[in-house]
Coordinates of C-alpha atoms in Angstrom, one line a residue:
X22 CA 19.4 -48.8 -54.0
X23 CA 18.6 -48.2 -57.8
X24 CA 20.6 -48.8 -60.8
X25 CA 23.1 -46.1 -61.4
X26 CA 23.4 -46.3 -65.1
X27 CA 20.4 -44.9 -66.5
X28 CA 20.5 -41.4 -67.6
X29 CA 20.8 -41.0 -70.8
X30 CA 23.1 -38.1 -71.9
X31 CA 20.7 -35.2 -72.3
X32 CA 19.0 -36.8 -68.8
X33 CA 22.7 -36.5 -67.1
X34 CA 23.4 -32.6 -68.4
X35 CA 19.6 -31.7 -66.9
X36 CA 20.2 -33.3 -63.8
X37 CA 23.5 -32.5 -63.0
X38 CA 24.2 -29.1 -64.3
X39 CA 22.1 -27.5 -61.8
X40 CA 23.8 -29.9 -58.9
X41 CA 27.4 -29.3 -59.7
X42 CA 26.5 -25.2 -60.4
X43 CA 25.2 -25.2 -56.5
X44 CA 28.5 -27.1 -55.5
X45 CA 30.7 -24.9 -57.4
X46 CA 29.0 -22.0 -55.2
X47 CA 29.6 -24.0 -52.0
X48 CA 33.1 -24.5 -52.2
X49 CA 33.6 -20.9 -53.4
X50 CA 32.0 -19.9 -50.1
X51 CA 33.8 -22.7 -47.9
X52 CA 37.1 -22.7 -49.4
X53 CA 39.1 -19.5 -49.5
X54 CA 41.6 -20.7 -52.3
X55 CA 39.4 -21.7 -54.7
X56 CA 37.4 -18.7 -54.4
X57 CA 40.6 -17.3 -55.6
X58 CA 41.3 -19.0 -58.0
X59 CA 37.9 -18.9 -60.0
X60 CA 38.2 -14.9 -59.4
X61 CA 41.6 -15.0 -60.9
X62 CA 39.9 -16.6 -63.7
X63 CA 37.0 -13.6 -64.2
X64 CA 34.5 -16.5 -63.0
X65 CA 32.0 -14.2 -60.7
X66 CA 29.9 -15.3 -57.8
X67 CA 26.3 -16.4 -58.9
X68 CA 27.3 -17.4 -62.6
X69 CA 25.0 -19.9 -64.5
X70 CA 26.6 -22.0 -67.0
X71 CA 25.0 -23.2 -70.1
X72 CA 26.9 -26.7 -70.1
X73 CA 28.8 -29.3 -67.9
X74 CA 31.5 -28.4 -70.0
X75 CA 31.5 -25.1 -69.0
X76 CA 32.2 -25.6 -65.7
X77 CA 35.3 -24.5 -64.6
X78 CA 37.9 -26.9 -63.4
X79 CA 40.7 -27.5 -61.2
X80 CA 44.0 -29.6 -62.5
X81 CA 44.4 -32.9 -60.2
X82 CA 48.0 -31.6 -59.5
X83 CA 47.0 -28.2 -57.4
X84 CA 45.7 -31.3 -54.4
X85 CA 49.4 -32.0 -54.3
X86 CA 50.9 -28.1 -53.8
X87 CA 47.7 -26.9 -52.1
X88 CA 45.5 -27.6 -49.0
X89 CA 42.0 -27.3 -50.7
X90 CA 38.8 -28.4 -48.4
X91 CA 35.5 -26.8 -47.7
X92 CA 34.9 -28.0 -44.0
X93 CA 36.7 -26.4 -40.7
X94 CA 40.1 -28.7 -39.6
X95 CA 37.8 -29.8 -36.6
X96 CA 35.1 -31.4 -39.0
X97 CA 37.9 -33.6 -41.2
X98 CA 37.2 -37.5 -40.3
X99 CA 39.7 -38.7 -42.4
X100 CA 42.7 -37.7 -44.9
X101 CA 43.4 -39.7 -47.8
X102 CA 46.7 -39.5 -49.9
X103 CA 47.3 -40.4 -53.4
X104 CA 49.8 -42.6 -54.9
X105 CA 52.6 -40.1 -56.5
X106 CA 56.0 -42.1 -57.2
X107 CA 58.1 -39.1 -58.4
X108 CA 58.9 -37.4 -55.2
X109 CA 56.3 -34.4 -56.4
X110 CA 54.2 -34.6 -53.4
X111 CA 50.9 -36.7 -52.5
X112 CA 47.4 -35.0 -53.4
X113 CA 45.7 -34.7 -49.8
X114 CA 41.7 -35.1 -49.6
X115 CA 40.2 -34.2 -46.8
X116 CA 36.5 -35.7 -45.7
X117 CA 34.0 -35.1 -43.0
X118 CA 31.8 -37.7 -42.0
X119 CA 29.2 -37.2 -44.5
X120 CA 31.3 -37.4 -47.5
X121 CA 32.8 -40.4 -46.3
X122 CA 29.8 -42.0 -45.9
X123 CA 28.2 -40.5 -49.0
X124 CA 31.3 -42.0 -51.0
X125 CA 31.1 -45.7 -49.6
X126 CA 27.1 -45.7 -50.4
X127 CA 27.6 -44.2 -54.0
X128 CA 30.8 -46.9 -54.4
X129 CA 28.5 -49.7 -53.3
X130 CA 25.5 -48.6 -55.6
X131 CA 27.6 -48.4 -58.7
X132 CA 29.0 -51.6 -58.1
X133 CA 25.8 -53.3 -57.4
X134 CA 24.7 -52.6 -60.7
X135 CA 27.6 -55.9 -61.8
X136 CA 27.5 -57.5 -58.5
X137 CA 23.8 -58.1 -57.5
X138 CA 22.7 -56.9 -54.4
X139 CA 24.2 -59.2 -52.0
X140 CA 27.5 -59.3 -50.1
X141 CA 29.7 -61.9 -52.3
X142 CA 32.4 -64.2 -51.1
X143 CA 35.9 -61.8 -51.8
X144 CA 39.4 -62.7 -52.9
X145 CA 41.5 -60.1 -52.6
X146 CA 44.4 -60.2 -55.2
X147 CA 46.4 -58.2 -52.4
X148 CA 48.1 -58.3 -48.7
X149 CA 46.7 -58.0 -45.6
X150 CA 49.0 -55.8 -44.3
X151 CA 48.3 -53.0 -46.7
X152 CA 44.7 -52.0 -45.0
X153 CA 47.1 -52.0 -41.5
X154 CA 46.9 -48.4 -41.0
X155 CA 43.8 -47.4 -41.0
X156 CA 44.3 -43.4 -40.0
X157 CA 45.9 -42.5 -43.4
X158 CA 45.8 -44.8 -46.3
X159 CA 47.8 -44.6 -49.5
X160 CA 45.6 -44.9 -52.7
X161 CA 46.4 -48.5 -53.0
X162 CA 45.6 -49.2 -48.9
X163 CA 42.2 -47.2 -49.3
X164 CA 41.4 -49.0 -52.6
X165 CA 41.5 -52.2 -51.1
X166 CA 39.5 -50.9 -47.7
X167 CA 36.9 -49.5 -49.6
X168 CA 36.7 -52.4 -51.8
X169 CA 36.5 -54.9 -48.8
X170 CA 33.6 -53.5 -47.7
X171 CA 31.4 -55.2 -50.3
X172 CA 32.2 -58.5 -49.9
X173 CA 32.6 -61.4 -47.1
X174 CA 34.3 -64.4 -46.1
X175 CA 37.9 -62.3 -46.8
X176 CA 40.9 -64.0 -48.6
X177 CA 44.1 -62.6 -49.7
X178 CA 46.0 -64.2 -52.7
X179 CA 49.4 -62.8 -50.9
X180 CA 50.9 -63.9 -47.7
X181 CA 52.4 -60.6 -45.5
X182 CA 55.5 -61.1 -47.4
X183 CA 53.8 -60.2 -50.8
X184 CA 54.2 -63.9 -52.0
X185 CA 51.6 -65.8 -53.7
X186 CA 49.8 -67.7 -51.1
X187 CA 48.4 -70.3 -53.6
X188 CA 46.9 -72.6 -50.7
X189 CA 45.1 -69.7 -49.5
X190 CA 43.5 -69.4 -53.3
X191 CA 42.5 -73.0 -53.5
X192 CA 40.9 -73.0 -50.2
X193 CA 38.7 -69.9 -51.4
X194 CA 37.8 -71.8 -54.1
X195 CA 37.2 -74.9 -52.5
X196 CA 34.5 -73.2 -50.3
X197 CA 33.1 -70.9 -52.6
X198 CA 33.8 -71.8 -56.3
X199 CA 30.7 -73.1 -57.0
X200 CA 28.6 -69.9 -56.6
X201 CA 29.1 -66.6 -57.9
X202 CA 32.1 -64.8 -56.1
X203 CA 33.9 -61.4 -55.8
X204 CA 37.5 -60.8 -57.0
X205 CA 39.5 -57.6 -56.4
X206 CA 42.7 -56.4 -57.4
X207 CA 45.0 -53.9 -59.0
X208 CA 44.9 -54.9 -62.7
X209 CA 49.0 -55.8 -62.7
X210 CA 48.7 -57.6 -59.6
X211 CA 45.7 -59.5 -60.9
X212 CA 47.7 -60.6 -64.1
X213 CA 50.6 -61.4 -62.2
X214 CA 48.9 -63.0 -58.8
X215 CA 45.7 -64.2 -60.1
X216 CA 45.9 -65.1 -63.9
X217 CA 49.5 -67.0 -63.6
X218 CA 48.6 -68.9 -60.8
X219 CA 45.4 -69.9 -61.4
X220 CA 46.8 -71.1 -65.4
X221 CA 49.8 -72.3 -63.8
X222 CA 47.5 -74.6 -61.1
X223 CA 44.4 -74.9 -63.3
X224 CA 42.0 -72.9 -61.0
X225 CA 38.5 -72.6 -62.1
X226 CA 37.3 -68.6 -61.6
X227 CA 34.1 -69.5 -63.9
X228 CA 32.0 -68.3 -61.0
X229 CA 33.9 -64.9 -60.3
X230 CA 33.3 -61.5 -60.9
X231 CA 36.3 -59.4 -61.3
X232 CA 36.6 -55.7 -60.9
X233 CA 40.1 -54.5 -61.4
X234 CA 41.7 -50.8 -61.9
X235 CA 45.4 -48.9 -61.9
X236 CA 48.0 -49.0 -64.3
X237 CA 48.1 -50.9 -67.6
X238 CA 51.8 -49.6 -68.3
X239 CA 53.9 -52.9 -67.1
X240 CA 51.0 -54.8 -68.8
X241 CA 51.6 -53.4 -72.3
X242 CA 55.1 -54.1 -71.8
X243 CA 54.2 -57.4 -71.9
X244 CA 51.9 -57.5 -74.9
X245 CA 49.1 -57.4 -72.7
X246 CA 46.1 -55.3 -73.6
X247 CA 42.5 -54.9 -72.1
X248 CA 41.1 -57.4 -74.9
X249 CA 44.4 -59.8 -74.7
X250 CA 43.5 -59.6 -70.9
X251 CA 39.7 -60.6 -71.0
X252 CA 40.7 -63.3 -73.5
X253 CA 43.3 -65.2 -71.7
X254 CA 41.4 -65.1 -68.4
X255 CA 38.1 -66.6 -70.5
X256 CA 40.2 -68.9 -71.9
X257 CA 42.9 -70.2 -69.3
X258 CA 40.4 -69.9 -66.0
X259 CA 37.1 -69.6 -67.3
X260 CA 36.8 -65.9 -65.7
X261 CA 34.2 -63.9 -68.4
X262 CA 32.9 -61.4 -66.5
X263 CA 35.3 -58.7 -65.7
X264 CA 34.8 -55.1 -65.1
X265 CA 38.2 -52.9 -65.3
X266 CA 37.3 -49.3 -63.7
X267 CA 38.8 -46.0 -63.7
X268 CA 38.8 -43.7 -60.7
X269 CA 41.4 -41.7 -58.4
X270 CA 41.7 -40.5 -54.9
X271 CA 41.4 -36.9 -55.8
X272 CA 37.4 -38.1 -56.4
X273 CA 36.7 -40.5 -54.0
X274 CA 34.2 -42.9 -54.2
X275 CA 33.4 -42.2 -58.1
X276 CA 34.4 -45.0 -60.1
X277 CA 33.9 -45.4 -64.3
X278 CA 33.1 -48.8 -64.7
X279 CA 33.8 -51.0 -67.6
X280 CA 30.6 -52.7 -69.3
X281 CA 30.0 -56.1 -69.7
X282 CA 31.0 -56.6 -73.5
X283 CA 34.4 -54.6 -72.2
X284 CA 35.4 -52.2 -74.8
X285 CA 34.2 -48.7 -72.9
X286 CA 34.0 -47.2 -69.5
X287 CA 31.0 -45.6 -68.9
X288 CA 30.1 -42.7 -65.9
X289 CA 27.6 -43.5 -62.9
X290 CA 24.3 -40.9 -63.2
X291 CA 25.9 -38.7 -60.6
X292 CA 29.3 -38.7 -62.9
X293 CA 30.6 -37.3 -66.1
X294 CA 33.4 -37.0 -68.3
X295 CA 34.6 -34.3 -70.9
X296 CA 37.5 -34.8 -73.2
X297 CA 39.5 -32.0 -74.2
X298 CA 41.9 -30.1 -76.9
X299 CA 45.1 -30.7 -74.6
X300 CA 46.0 -27.3 -76.9
X301 CA 42.6 -25.1 -76.9
X302 CA 41.3 -26.9 -74.0
X303 CA 37.8 -27.2 -76.1
X304 CA 35.6 -30.3 -76.2
X305 CA 36.4 -32.9 -78.3
X306 CA 34.0 -34.9 -80.2
X307 CA 33.8 -38.6 -80.1
X308 CA 36.8 -40.1 -81.8
X309 CA 38.9 -37.6 -81.1
X310 CA 41.7 -37.8 -78.2
X311 CA 42.4 -35.5 -75.4
X312 CA 43.1 -34.9 -71.6
X313 CA 40.1 -36.4 -69.4
X314 CA 38.5 -34.2 -67.0
X315 CA 36.1 -36.0 -64.6
X316 CA 32.6 -34.6 -62.9
X317 CA 31.3 -35.9 -60.5
X318 CA 28.5 -34.4 -57.6
X319 CA 30.0 -36.3 -54.6
X320 CA 32.9 -34.2 -53.4
X321 CA 31.3 -31.7 -50.8
X322 CA 34.3 -31.7 -48.1
X323 CA 36.8 -30.3 -50.8
X324 CA 36.2 -28.9 -54.5
X325 CA 37.2 -31.8 -56.7
X326 CA 33.6 -31.6 -58.2
X327 CA 35.6 -30.7 -61.4
X328 CA 39.0 -31.6 -62.2
X329 CA 41.2 -32.0 -65.1
X330 CA 43.3 -35.4 -65.1
X331 CA 46.6 -35.9 -66.7
X332 CA 45.3 -38.8 -68.7
X333 CA 44.5 -39.3 -72.4
X334 CA 41.3 -40.6 -73.4
X335 CA 38.8 -40.6 -76.1
X336 CA 35.1 -40.7 -76.5
X337 CA 33.8 -44.0 -77.9
X338 CA 30.3 -43.1 -78.2
X339 CA 27.2 -41.3 -76.5
X340 CA 24.0 -43.2 -76.0
X341 CA 25.1 -46.4 -77.7
X342 CA 26.7 -49.0 -75.8
X343 CA 26.0 -51.4 -72.9
X344 CA 24.7 -48.6 -70.8
X345 CA 23.3 -44.7 -71.6
X346 CA 25.5 -41.8 -71.6
X347 CA 29.0 -41.1 -72.6
X348 CA 31.6 -44.2 -72.9
X349 CA 35.4 -43.8 -73.1
X350 CA 38.9 -45.1 -73.2
X351 CA 41.8 -44.2 -71.2
X352 CA 44.8 -43.9 -73.8
X353 CA 47.3 -43.3 -70.8
X354 CA 49.3 -40.8 -69.4
X355 CA 49.9 -37.5 -70.7
X356 CA 53.6 -37.1 -72.0
X357 CA 55.7 -35.6 -68.6
X358 CA 52.9 -36.5 -66.6
X359 CA 54.0 -38.0 -63.4
X360 CA 54.0 -41.6 -63.1
X361 CA 50.3 -42.8 -61.1
X362 CA 48.8 -45.7 -60.6
X363 CA 48.3 -47.9 -57.5
X364 CA 49.1 -51.1 -59.5
X365 CA 52.6 -49.6 -60.7
X366 CA 53.7 -48.4 -56.8
X367 CA 53.6 -52.1 -55.9
X368 CA 57.1 -53.2 -55.0
X369 CA 56.5 -57.0 -54.1
X370 CA 59.2 -59.1 -55.3
X371 CA 58.4 -60.3 -58.9
X372 CA 56.9 -57.0 -59.7
X373 CA 59.6 -54.9 -59.7

């Protein structure tokens, strides 16, 4: 696999625009509801676009209310559901075998940038029971199972009752703590069930590489933002290689990864983002907050290649950070948007 954070923004635009234009036509031809939406917007078939920002987007909410797929029912290999919590219905994402394989490959290539080429011993900050139902996953279950493929010798930091299994973590560190190891979990759970346990028991996590994601809301309520999260882990556990990521089940396999210096998220070479003014939908410049639009060449079994999210974000810079391309931060959910975060739906004893 080649590294996936190499394209400058100009190279990305030139590389992705023809692929995304072709994908738009593919989904029009194979997903009738998508074709109707674009027709209603006055976008004729075969249209060429001047830039990635000109491509038509779908709001992610459409996947809650409509069955959108570009493959026949007989070819649906896996159906994923989102972690919506307010009863508005869950998104349903349909994958055929080819799409499921591509999603796993590209996620692996993205993470290889920070993990290296070989699978590392892995500490999962979750419970094994989350992945028991393999036919239909929640977003959290899909995240845990998807990430598990990139590690080996898995140990779960929570027991089946969602309580910290301190002896399991100590045993893992005794066996693997002197070499690089992978840690994965959703942000709030990592704080509650790894950081606080490690601090209390004086555990050394200095050889770890932490990949984490999910809602920050509960941590912000505890006055822990990203900078504080990184500082406390470094000071109290020795863990410094920390990479947050932003992704969603509606664009499964595409993750926007935090760079080594920790102040921005970056787009892998097959993806991009646009920040849009919530009033005019015009593209926002660097430093001006707006609604995040996520773009990826991965979704082929359903029309999820250009999606307007319900998250606010801001561009921090272009071609001026750890890696080339756009770098950005997520500022939170849109007002009145459905509360959604894999870790924020966790109902374990201490996380209420």
